[in-house]
mmCIF file of C-alpha atoms and ligand atoms in Angstrom:
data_model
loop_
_atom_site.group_PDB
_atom_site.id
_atom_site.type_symbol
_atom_site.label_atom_id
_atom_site.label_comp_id
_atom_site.label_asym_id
_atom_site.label_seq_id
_atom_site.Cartn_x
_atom_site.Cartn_y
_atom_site.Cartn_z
ATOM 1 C CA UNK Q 253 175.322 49.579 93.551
ATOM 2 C CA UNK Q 254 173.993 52.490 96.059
ATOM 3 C CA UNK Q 255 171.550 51.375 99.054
ATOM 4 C CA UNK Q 256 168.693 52.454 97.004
ATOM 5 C CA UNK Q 257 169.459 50.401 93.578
ATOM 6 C CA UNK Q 258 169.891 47.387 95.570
ATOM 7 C CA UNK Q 259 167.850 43.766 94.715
ATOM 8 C CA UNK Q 260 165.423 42.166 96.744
ATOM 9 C CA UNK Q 261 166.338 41.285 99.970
ATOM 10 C CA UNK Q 262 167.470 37.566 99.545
ATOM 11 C CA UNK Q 263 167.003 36.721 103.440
ATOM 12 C CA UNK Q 264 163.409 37.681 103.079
ATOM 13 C CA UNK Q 265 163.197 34.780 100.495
ATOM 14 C CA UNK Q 266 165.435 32.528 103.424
ATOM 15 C CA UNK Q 267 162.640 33.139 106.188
ATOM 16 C CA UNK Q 268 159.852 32.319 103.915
ATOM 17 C CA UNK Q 269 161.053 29.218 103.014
ATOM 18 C CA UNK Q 270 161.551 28.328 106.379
ATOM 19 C CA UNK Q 271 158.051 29.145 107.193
ATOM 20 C CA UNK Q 272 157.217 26.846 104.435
ATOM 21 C CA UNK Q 273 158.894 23.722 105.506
ATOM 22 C CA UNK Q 274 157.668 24.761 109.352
ATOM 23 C CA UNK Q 275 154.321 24.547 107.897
ATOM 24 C CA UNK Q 276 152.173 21.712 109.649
ATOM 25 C CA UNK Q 277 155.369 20.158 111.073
ATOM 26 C CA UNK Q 278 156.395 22.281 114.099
ATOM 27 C CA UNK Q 279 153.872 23.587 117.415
ATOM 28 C CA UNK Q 280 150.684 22.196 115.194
ATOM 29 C CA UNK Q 281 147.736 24.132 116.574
ATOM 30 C CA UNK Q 282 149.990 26.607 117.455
ATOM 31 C CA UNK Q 283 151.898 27.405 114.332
ATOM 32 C CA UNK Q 284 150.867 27.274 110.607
ATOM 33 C CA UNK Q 285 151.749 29.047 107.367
ATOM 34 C CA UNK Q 286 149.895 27.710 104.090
ATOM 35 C CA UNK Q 287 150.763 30.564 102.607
ATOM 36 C CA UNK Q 288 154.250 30.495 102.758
ATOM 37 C CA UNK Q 289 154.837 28.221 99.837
ATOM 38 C CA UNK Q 290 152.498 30.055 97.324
ATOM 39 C CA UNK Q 291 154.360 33.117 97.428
ATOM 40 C CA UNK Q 292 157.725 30.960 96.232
ATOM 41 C CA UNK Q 293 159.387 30.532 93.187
ATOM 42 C CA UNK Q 294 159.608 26.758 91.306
ATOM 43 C CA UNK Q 295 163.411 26.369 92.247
ATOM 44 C CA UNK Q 296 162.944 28.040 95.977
ATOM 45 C CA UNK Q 297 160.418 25.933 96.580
ATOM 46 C CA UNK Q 298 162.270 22.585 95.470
ATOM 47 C CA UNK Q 299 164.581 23.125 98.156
ATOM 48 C CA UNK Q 300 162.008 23.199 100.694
ATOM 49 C CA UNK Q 301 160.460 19.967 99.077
ATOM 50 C CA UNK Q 302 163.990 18.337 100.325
ATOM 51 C CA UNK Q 303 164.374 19.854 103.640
ATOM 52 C CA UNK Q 304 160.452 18.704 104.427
ATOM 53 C CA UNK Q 305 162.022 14.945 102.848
ATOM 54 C CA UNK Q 306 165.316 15.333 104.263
ATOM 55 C CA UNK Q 307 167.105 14.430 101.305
ATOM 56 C CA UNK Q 308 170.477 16.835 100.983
ATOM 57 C CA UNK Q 309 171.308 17.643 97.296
ATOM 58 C CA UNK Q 310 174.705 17.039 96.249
ATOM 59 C CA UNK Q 311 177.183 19.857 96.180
ATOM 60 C CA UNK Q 312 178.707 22.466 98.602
ATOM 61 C CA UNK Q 313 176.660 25.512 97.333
ATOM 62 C CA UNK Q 314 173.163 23.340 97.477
ATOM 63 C CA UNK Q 315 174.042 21.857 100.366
ATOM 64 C CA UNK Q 316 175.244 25.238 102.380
ATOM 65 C CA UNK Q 317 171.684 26.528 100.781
ATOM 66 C CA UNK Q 318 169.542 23.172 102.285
ATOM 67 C CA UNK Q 319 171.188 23.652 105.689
ATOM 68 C CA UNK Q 320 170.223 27.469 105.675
ATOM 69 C CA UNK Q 321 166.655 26.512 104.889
ATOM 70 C CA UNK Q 322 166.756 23.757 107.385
ATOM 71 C CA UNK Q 323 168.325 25.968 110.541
ATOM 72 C CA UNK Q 324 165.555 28.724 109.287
ATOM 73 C CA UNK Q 325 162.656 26.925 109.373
ATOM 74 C CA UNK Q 326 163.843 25.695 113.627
ATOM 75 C CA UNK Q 327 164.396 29.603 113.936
ATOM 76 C CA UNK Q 328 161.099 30.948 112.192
ATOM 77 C CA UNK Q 329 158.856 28.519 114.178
ATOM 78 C CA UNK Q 330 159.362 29.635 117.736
ATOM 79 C CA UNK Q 331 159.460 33.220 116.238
ATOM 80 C CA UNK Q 332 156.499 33.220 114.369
ATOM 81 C CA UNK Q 333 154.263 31.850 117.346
ATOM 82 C CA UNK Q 334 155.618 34.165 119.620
ATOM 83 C CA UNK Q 335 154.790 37.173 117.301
ATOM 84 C CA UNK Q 336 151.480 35.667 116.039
ATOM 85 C CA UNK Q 337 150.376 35.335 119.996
ATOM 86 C CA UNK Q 338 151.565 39.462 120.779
ATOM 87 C CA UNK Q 339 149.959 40.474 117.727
ATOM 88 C CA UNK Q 340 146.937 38.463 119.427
ATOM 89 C CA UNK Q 341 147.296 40.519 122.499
ATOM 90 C CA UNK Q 342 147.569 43.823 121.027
ATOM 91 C CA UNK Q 343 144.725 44.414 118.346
ATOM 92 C CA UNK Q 344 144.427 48.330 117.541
ATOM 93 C CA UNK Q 345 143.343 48.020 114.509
ATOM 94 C CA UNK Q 346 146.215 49.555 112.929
ATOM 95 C CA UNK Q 347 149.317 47.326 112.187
ATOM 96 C CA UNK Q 348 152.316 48.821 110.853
ATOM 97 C CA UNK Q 349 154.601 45.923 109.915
ATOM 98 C CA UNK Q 350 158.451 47.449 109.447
ATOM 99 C CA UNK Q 351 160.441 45.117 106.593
ATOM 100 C CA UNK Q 352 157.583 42.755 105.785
ATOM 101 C CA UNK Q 353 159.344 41.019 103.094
ATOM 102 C CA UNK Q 354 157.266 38.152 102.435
ATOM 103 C CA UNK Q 355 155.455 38.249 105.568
ATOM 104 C CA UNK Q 356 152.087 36.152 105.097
ATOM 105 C CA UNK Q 357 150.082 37.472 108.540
ATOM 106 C CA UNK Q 358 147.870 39.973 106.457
ATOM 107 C CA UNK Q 359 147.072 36.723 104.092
ATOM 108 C CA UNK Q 360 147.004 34.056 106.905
ATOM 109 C CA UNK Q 361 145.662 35.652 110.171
ATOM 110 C CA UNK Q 362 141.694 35.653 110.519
ATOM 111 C CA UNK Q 363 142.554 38.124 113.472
ATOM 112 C CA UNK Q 364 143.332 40.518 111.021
ATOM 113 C CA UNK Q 365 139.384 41.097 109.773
ATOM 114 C CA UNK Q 366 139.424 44.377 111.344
ATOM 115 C CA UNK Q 367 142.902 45.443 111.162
ATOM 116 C CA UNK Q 368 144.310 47.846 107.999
ATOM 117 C CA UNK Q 369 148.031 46.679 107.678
ATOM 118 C CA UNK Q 370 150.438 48.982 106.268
ATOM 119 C CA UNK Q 371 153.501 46.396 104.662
ATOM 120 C CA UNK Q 372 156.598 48.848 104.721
ATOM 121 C CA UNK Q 373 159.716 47.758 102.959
ATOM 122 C CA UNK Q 374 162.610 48.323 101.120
ATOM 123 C CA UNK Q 375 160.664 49.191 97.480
ATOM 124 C CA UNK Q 376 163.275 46.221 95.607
ATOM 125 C CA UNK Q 377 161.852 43.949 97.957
ATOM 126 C CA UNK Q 378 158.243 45.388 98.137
ATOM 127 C CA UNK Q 379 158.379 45.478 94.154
ATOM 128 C CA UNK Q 380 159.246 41.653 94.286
ATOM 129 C CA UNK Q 381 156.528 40.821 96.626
ATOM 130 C CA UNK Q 382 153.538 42.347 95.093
ATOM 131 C CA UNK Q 383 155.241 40.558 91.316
ATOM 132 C CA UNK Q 384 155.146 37.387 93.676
ATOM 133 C CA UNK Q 385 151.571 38.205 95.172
ATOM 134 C CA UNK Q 386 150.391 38.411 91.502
ATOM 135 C CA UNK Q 387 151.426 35.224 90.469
ATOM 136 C CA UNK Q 388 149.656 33.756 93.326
ATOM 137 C CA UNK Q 389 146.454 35.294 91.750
ATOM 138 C CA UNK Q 390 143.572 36.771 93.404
ATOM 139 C CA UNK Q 391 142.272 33.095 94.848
ATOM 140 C CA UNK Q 392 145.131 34.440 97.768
ATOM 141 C CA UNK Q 393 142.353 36.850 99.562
ATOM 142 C CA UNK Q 394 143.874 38.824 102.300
ATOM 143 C CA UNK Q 395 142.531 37.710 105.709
ATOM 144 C CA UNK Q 396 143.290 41.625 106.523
ATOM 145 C CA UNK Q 397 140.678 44.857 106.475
ATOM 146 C CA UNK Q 398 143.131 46.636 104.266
ATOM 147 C CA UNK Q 399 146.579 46.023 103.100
ATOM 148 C CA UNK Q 400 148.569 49.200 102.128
ATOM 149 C CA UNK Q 401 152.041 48.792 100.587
ATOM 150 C CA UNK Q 402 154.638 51.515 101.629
ATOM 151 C CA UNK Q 403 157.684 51.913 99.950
ATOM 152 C CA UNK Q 404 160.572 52.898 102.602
ATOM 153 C CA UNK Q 405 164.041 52.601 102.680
ATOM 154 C CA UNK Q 406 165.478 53.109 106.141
ATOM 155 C CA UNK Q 407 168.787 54.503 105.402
ATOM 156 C CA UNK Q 408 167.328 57.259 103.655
ATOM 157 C CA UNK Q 409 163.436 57.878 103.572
ATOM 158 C CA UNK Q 410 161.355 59.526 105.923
ATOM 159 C CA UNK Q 411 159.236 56.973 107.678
ATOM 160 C CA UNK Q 412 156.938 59.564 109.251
ATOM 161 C CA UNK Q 413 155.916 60.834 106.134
ATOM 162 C CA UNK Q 414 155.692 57.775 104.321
ATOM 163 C CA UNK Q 415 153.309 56.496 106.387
ATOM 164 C CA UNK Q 416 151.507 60.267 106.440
ATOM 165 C CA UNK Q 417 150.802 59.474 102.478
ATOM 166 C CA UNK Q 418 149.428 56.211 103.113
ATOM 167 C CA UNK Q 419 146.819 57.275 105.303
ATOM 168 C CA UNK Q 420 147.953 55.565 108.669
ATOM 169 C CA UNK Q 421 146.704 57.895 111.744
ATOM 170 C CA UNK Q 422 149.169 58.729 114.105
ATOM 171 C CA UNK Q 423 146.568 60.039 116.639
ATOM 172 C CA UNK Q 424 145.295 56.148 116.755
ATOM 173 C CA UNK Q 425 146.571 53.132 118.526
ATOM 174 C CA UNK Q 426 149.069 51.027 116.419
ATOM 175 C CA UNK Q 427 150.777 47.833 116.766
ATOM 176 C CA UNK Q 428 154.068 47.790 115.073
ATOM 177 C CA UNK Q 429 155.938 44.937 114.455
ATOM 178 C CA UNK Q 430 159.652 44.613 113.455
ATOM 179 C CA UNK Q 431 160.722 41.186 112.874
ATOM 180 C CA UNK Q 432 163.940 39.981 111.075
ATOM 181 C CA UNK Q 433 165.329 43.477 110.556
ATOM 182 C CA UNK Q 434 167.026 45.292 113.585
ATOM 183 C CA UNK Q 435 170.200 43.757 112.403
ATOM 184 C CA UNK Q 436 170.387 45.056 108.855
ATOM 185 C CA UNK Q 437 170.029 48.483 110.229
ATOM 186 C CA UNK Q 438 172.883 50.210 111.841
ATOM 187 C CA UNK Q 439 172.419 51.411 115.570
ATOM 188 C CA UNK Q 440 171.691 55.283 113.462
ATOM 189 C CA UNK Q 441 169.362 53.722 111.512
ATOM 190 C CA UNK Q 442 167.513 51.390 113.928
ATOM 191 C CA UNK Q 443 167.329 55.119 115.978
ATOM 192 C CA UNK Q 444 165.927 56.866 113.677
ATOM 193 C CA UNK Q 445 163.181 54.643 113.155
ATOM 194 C CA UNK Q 446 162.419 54.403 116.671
ATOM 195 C CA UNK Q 447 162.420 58.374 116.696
ATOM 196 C CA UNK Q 448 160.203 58.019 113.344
ATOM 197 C CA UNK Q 449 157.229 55.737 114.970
ATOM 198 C CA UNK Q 450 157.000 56.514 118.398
ATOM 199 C CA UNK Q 451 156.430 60.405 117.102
ATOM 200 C CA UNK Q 452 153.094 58.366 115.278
ATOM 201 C CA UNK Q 453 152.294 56.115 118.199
ATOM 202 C CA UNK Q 454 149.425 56.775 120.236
ATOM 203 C CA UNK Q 455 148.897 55.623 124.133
ATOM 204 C CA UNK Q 456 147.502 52.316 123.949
ATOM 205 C CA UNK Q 457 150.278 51.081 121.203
ATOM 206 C CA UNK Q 458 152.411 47.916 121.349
ATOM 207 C CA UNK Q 459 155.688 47.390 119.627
ATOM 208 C CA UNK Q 460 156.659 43.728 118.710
ATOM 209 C CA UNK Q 461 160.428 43.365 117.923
ATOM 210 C CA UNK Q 462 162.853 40.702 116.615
ATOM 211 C CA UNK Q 463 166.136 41.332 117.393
ATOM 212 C CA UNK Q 464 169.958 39.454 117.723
ATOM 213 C CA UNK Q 465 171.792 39.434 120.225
ATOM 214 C CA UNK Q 466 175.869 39.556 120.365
ATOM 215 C CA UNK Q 467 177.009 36.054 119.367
ATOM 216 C CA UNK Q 468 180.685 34.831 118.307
ATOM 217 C CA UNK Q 469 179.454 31.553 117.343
ATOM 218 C CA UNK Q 470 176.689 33.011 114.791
ATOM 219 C CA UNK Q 471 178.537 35.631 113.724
ATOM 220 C CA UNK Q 472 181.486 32.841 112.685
ATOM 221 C CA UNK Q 473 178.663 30.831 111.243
ATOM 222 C CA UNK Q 474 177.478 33.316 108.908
ATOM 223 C CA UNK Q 475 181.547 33.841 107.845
ATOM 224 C CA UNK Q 476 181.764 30.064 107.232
ATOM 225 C CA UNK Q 477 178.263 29.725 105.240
ATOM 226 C CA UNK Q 478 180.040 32.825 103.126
ATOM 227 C CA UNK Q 479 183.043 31.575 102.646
ATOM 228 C CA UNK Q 480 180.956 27.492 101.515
ATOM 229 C CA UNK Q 481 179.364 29.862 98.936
ATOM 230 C CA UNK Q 482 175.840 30.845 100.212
ATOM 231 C CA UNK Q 483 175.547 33.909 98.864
ATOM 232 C CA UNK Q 484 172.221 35.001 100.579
ATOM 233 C CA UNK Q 485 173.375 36.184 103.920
ATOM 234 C CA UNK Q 486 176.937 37.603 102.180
ATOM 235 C CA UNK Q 487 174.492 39.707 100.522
ATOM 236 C CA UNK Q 488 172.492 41.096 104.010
ATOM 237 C CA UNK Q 489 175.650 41.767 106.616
ATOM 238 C CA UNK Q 490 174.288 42.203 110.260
ATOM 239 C CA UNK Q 491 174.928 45.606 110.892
ATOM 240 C CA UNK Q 492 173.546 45.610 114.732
ATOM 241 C CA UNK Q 493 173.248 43.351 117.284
ATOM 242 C CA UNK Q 494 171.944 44.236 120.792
ATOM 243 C CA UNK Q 495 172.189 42.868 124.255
ATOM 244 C CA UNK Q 496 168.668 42.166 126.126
ATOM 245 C CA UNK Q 497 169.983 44.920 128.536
ATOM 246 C CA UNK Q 498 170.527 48.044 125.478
ATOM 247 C CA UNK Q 499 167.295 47.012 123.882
ATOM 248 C CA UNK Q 500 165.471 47.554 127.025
ATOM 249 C CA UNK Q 501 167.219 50.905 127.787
ATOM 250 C CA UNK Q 502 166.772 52.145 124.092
ATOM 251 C CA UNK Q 503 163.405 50.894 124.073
ATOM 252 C CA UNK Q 504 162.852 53.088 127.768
ATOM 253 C CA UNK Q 505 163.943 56.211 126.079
ATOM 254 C CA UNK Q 506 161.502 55.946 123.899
ATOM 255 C CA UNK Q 507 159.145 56.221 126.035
ATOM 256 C CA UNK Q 508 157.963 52.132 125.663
ATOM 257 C CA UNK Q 509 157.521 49.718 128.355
ATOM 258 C CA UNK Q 510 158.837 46.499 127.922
ATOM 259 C CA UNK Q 511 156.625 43.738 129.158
ATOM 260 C CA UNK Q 512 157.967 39.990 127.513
ATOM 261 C CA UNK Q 513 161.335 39.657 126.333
ATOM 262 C CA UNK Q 514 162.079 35.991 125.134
ATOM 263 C CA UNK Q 515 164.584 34.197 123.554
ATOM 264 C CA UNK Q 516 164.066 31.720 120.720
ATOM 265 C CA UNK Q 517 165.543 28.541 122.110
ATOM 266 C CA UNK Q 518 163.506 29.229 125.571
ATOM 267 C CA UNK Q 519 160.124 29.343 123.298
ATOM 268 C CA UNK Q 520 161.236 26.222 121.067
ATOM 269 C CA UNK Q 521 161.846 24.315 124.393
ATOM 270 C CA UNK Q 522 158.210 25.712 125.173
ATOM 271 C CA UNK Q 523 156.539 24.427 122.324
ATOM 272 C CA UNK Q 524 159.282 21.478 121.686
ATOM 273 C CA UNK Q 525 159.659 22.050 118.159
ATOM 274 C CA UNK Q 526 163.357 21.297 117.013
ATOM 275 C CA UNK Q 527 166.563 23.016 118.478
ATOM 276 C CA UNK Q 528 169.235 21.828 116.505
ATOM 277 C CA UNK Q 529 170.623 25.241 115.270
ATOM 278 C CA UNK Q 530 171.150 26.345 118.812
ATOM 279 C CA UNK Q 531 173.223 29.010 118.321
ATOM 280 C CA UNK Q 532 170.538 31.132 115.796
ATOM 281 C CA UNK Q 533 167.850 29.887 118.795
ATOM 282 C CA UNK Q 534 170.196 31.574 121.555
ATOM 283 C CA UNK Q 535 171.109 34.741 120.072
ATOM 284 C CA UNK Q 536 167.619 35.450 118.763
ATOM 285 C CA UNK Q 537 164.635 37.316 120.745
ATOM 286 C CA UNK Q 538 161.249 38.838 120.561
ATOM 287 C CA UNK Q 539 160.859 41.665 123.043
ATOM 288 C CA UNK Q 540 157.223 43.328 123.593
ATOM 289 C CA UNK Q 541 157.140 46.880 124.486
ATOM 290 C CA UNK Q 542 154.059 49.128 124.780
ATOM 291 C CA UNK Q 543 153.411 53.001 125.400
ATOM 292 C CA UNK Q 544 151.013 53.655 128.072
HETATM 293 C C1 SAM R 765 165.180 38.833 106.865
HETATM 294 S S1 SAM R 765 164.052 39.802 105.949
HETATM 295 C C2 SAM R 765 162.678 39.743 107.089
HETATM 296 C C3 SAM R 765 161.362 39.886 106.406
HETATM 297 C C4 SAM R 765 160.138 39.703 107.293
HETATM 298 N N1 SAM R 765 160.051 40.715 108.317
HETATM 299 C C5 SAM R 765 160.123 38.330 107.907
HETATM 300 O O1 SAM R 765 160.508 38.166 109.068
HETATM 301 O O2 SAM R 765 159.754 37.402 107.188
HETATM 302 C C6 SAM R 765 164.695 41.463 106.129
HETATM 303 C C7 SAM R 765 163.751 42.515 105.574
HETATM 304 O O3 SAM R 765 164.274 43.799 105.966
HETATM 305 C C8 SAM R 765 164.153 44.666 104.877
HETATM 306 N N2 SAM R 765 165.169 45.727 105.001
HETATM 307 C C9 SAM R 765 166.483 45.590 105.281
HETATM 308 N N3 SAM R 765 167.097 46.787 105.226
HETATM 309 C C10 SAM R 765 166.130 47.694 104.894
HETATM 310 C C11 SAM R 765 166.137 49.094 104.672
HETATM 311 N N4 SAM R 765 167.260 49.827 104.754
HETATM 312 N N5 SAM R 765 164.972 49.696 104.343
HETATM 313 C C12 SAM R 765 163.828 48.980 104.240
HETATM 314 N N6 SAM R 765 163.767 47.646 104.438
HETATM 315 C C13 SAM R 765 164.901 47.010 104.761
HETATM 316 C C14 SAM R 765 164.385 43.806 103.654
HETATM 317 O O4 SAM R 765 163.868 44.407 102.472
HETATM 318 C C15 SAM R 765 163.653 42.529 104.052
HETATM 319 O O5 SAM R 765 162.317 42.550 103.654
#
């Protein structure tokens, strides 16, 4: 299968269902995604009906599955507050949001109301959203101005030009956010993206990134959760991972400023929502950068 015939990303599927089970459990008041659940499948959303329980199916392959969901939804809490809060902080009315996948915010966020959103993606995964978004039916308003879906795939579409066609304005402020992606990309790829947005980003713009960091223990722990059979992650290698120290110097020459960079575990402690899967917690950050 070449890069562009591929399915819909599976991990996007992973990090919604973690969002789901997250849902009213973890930071309450400061974390919340209703709308998680209603863009899942029957079977997807059984399994996050027995993490929420915490009743383990039997079996390696369900089980390796439950504990993914489980260590996602400790990961996506943390995240997803940390993002929802620089979002918050940076409203330019244009929001650019790089991978989406099944990213709710345009659905969920109030904040939005006078935001457009453009929802770039891979177009197997955008395809599969908007068939998921349907099912949901139109009682599943967006909370957004304008939601504009933008087929892209970074290994071999122009970005710029993309977004050209879709009407975003490149002479306007624009907050960007790239969250669970960075390491499907390879270092080319994740540059050429960078050299695709900040041509289109306007003083007064704020970049909101997800990244990994270098970790021996995750990077085993994705092996062993291949070799137990989970399929998902086999399916999405990590293609880059970046220490806190070469994100800020690639993020520099781009001309951004970086102003927070956090990792997970510190913001979980912050908000004391579960840290079990301390390894995804350490090796995961959210780094805000803006151009001046
Ligand atoms: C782990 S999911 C994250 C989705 C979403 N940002 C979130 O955090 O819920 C990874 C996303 O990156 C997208 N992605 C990975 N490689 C891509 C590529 N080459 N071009 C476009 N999108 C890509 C996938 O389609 C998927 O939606």
């Amino acid at each position: 299968m070449s890069e562009n015939e591929r399915t819909a990303s599976r991990t996007a599927v992973l990090v919604c269902q973690g969002r789901a089970v997250a849902d009213g459990r973890a930071a309450v008041g400061r974390f919340a995604d209703p709308v998680a659940v209603r863009l899942l499948r029957a079977e997807e959303r059984t399994r996050v009906d027995e993490v929420r329980a915490g009743t383990p199916p039997q079996g390696w392959q369900e089980r390796t599955a439950y504990e993914s969901v489980r260590a996602c939804a400790e990961v996506v809490g943390p995240r997803t507050v940390a993002i929802d809060e620089a979002l918050r902080a940076h409203p330019t009315g244009q929001l650019v949001i790089l991978g989406a996948g099944l990213d709710t915010r345009a659905w969920r966020l109030p904040e939005l109301a006078g935001t457009d959103v453009w929802e770039v993606d891979h177009p197997a995964s955008q395809q599969d959203k908007r068939a998921r978004l349907a099912e949901a039916g139109p009682e599943l308003p967006t909370t957004a101005r304008s939601v504009r879906f933008t087929p892209v795939d970074f290994a071999v579409d122009d970005l710029g030009a993309a977004l050209d066609a879709a009407g975003h304005d490149p002479a306007a402020p624009t907050t960007w956010l790239w969250e669970g992606v960075v390491p499907y990309l390879t270092r080319d790829q994740v540059r050429a993206t960078l050299t695709a947005l900040t041509a289109r980003t306007a003083p007064g713009s704020a970049l909101v990134v997800n990244y990994q960091t270098p970790s021996p223990k995750a990077t085993v722990g994705r092996l062993l959760a291949r070799l137990l059979g989970n399929s998902v992650t086999a399916g999405e290698p990590w293609l880059s991972l970046w220490k806190p120290e070469r994100m800020a110097a690639l993020l520099t020459e781009y001309g951004l400023h970086i102003t927070s960079d956090d990792d997970l575990r510190t913001l979980a402690r912050s908000l004391g929502t579960p840290a079990r899967s301390r390894t995804s917690l350490d090796s995961g950050r959210v780094a805000v950068a803006e151009r001046r």
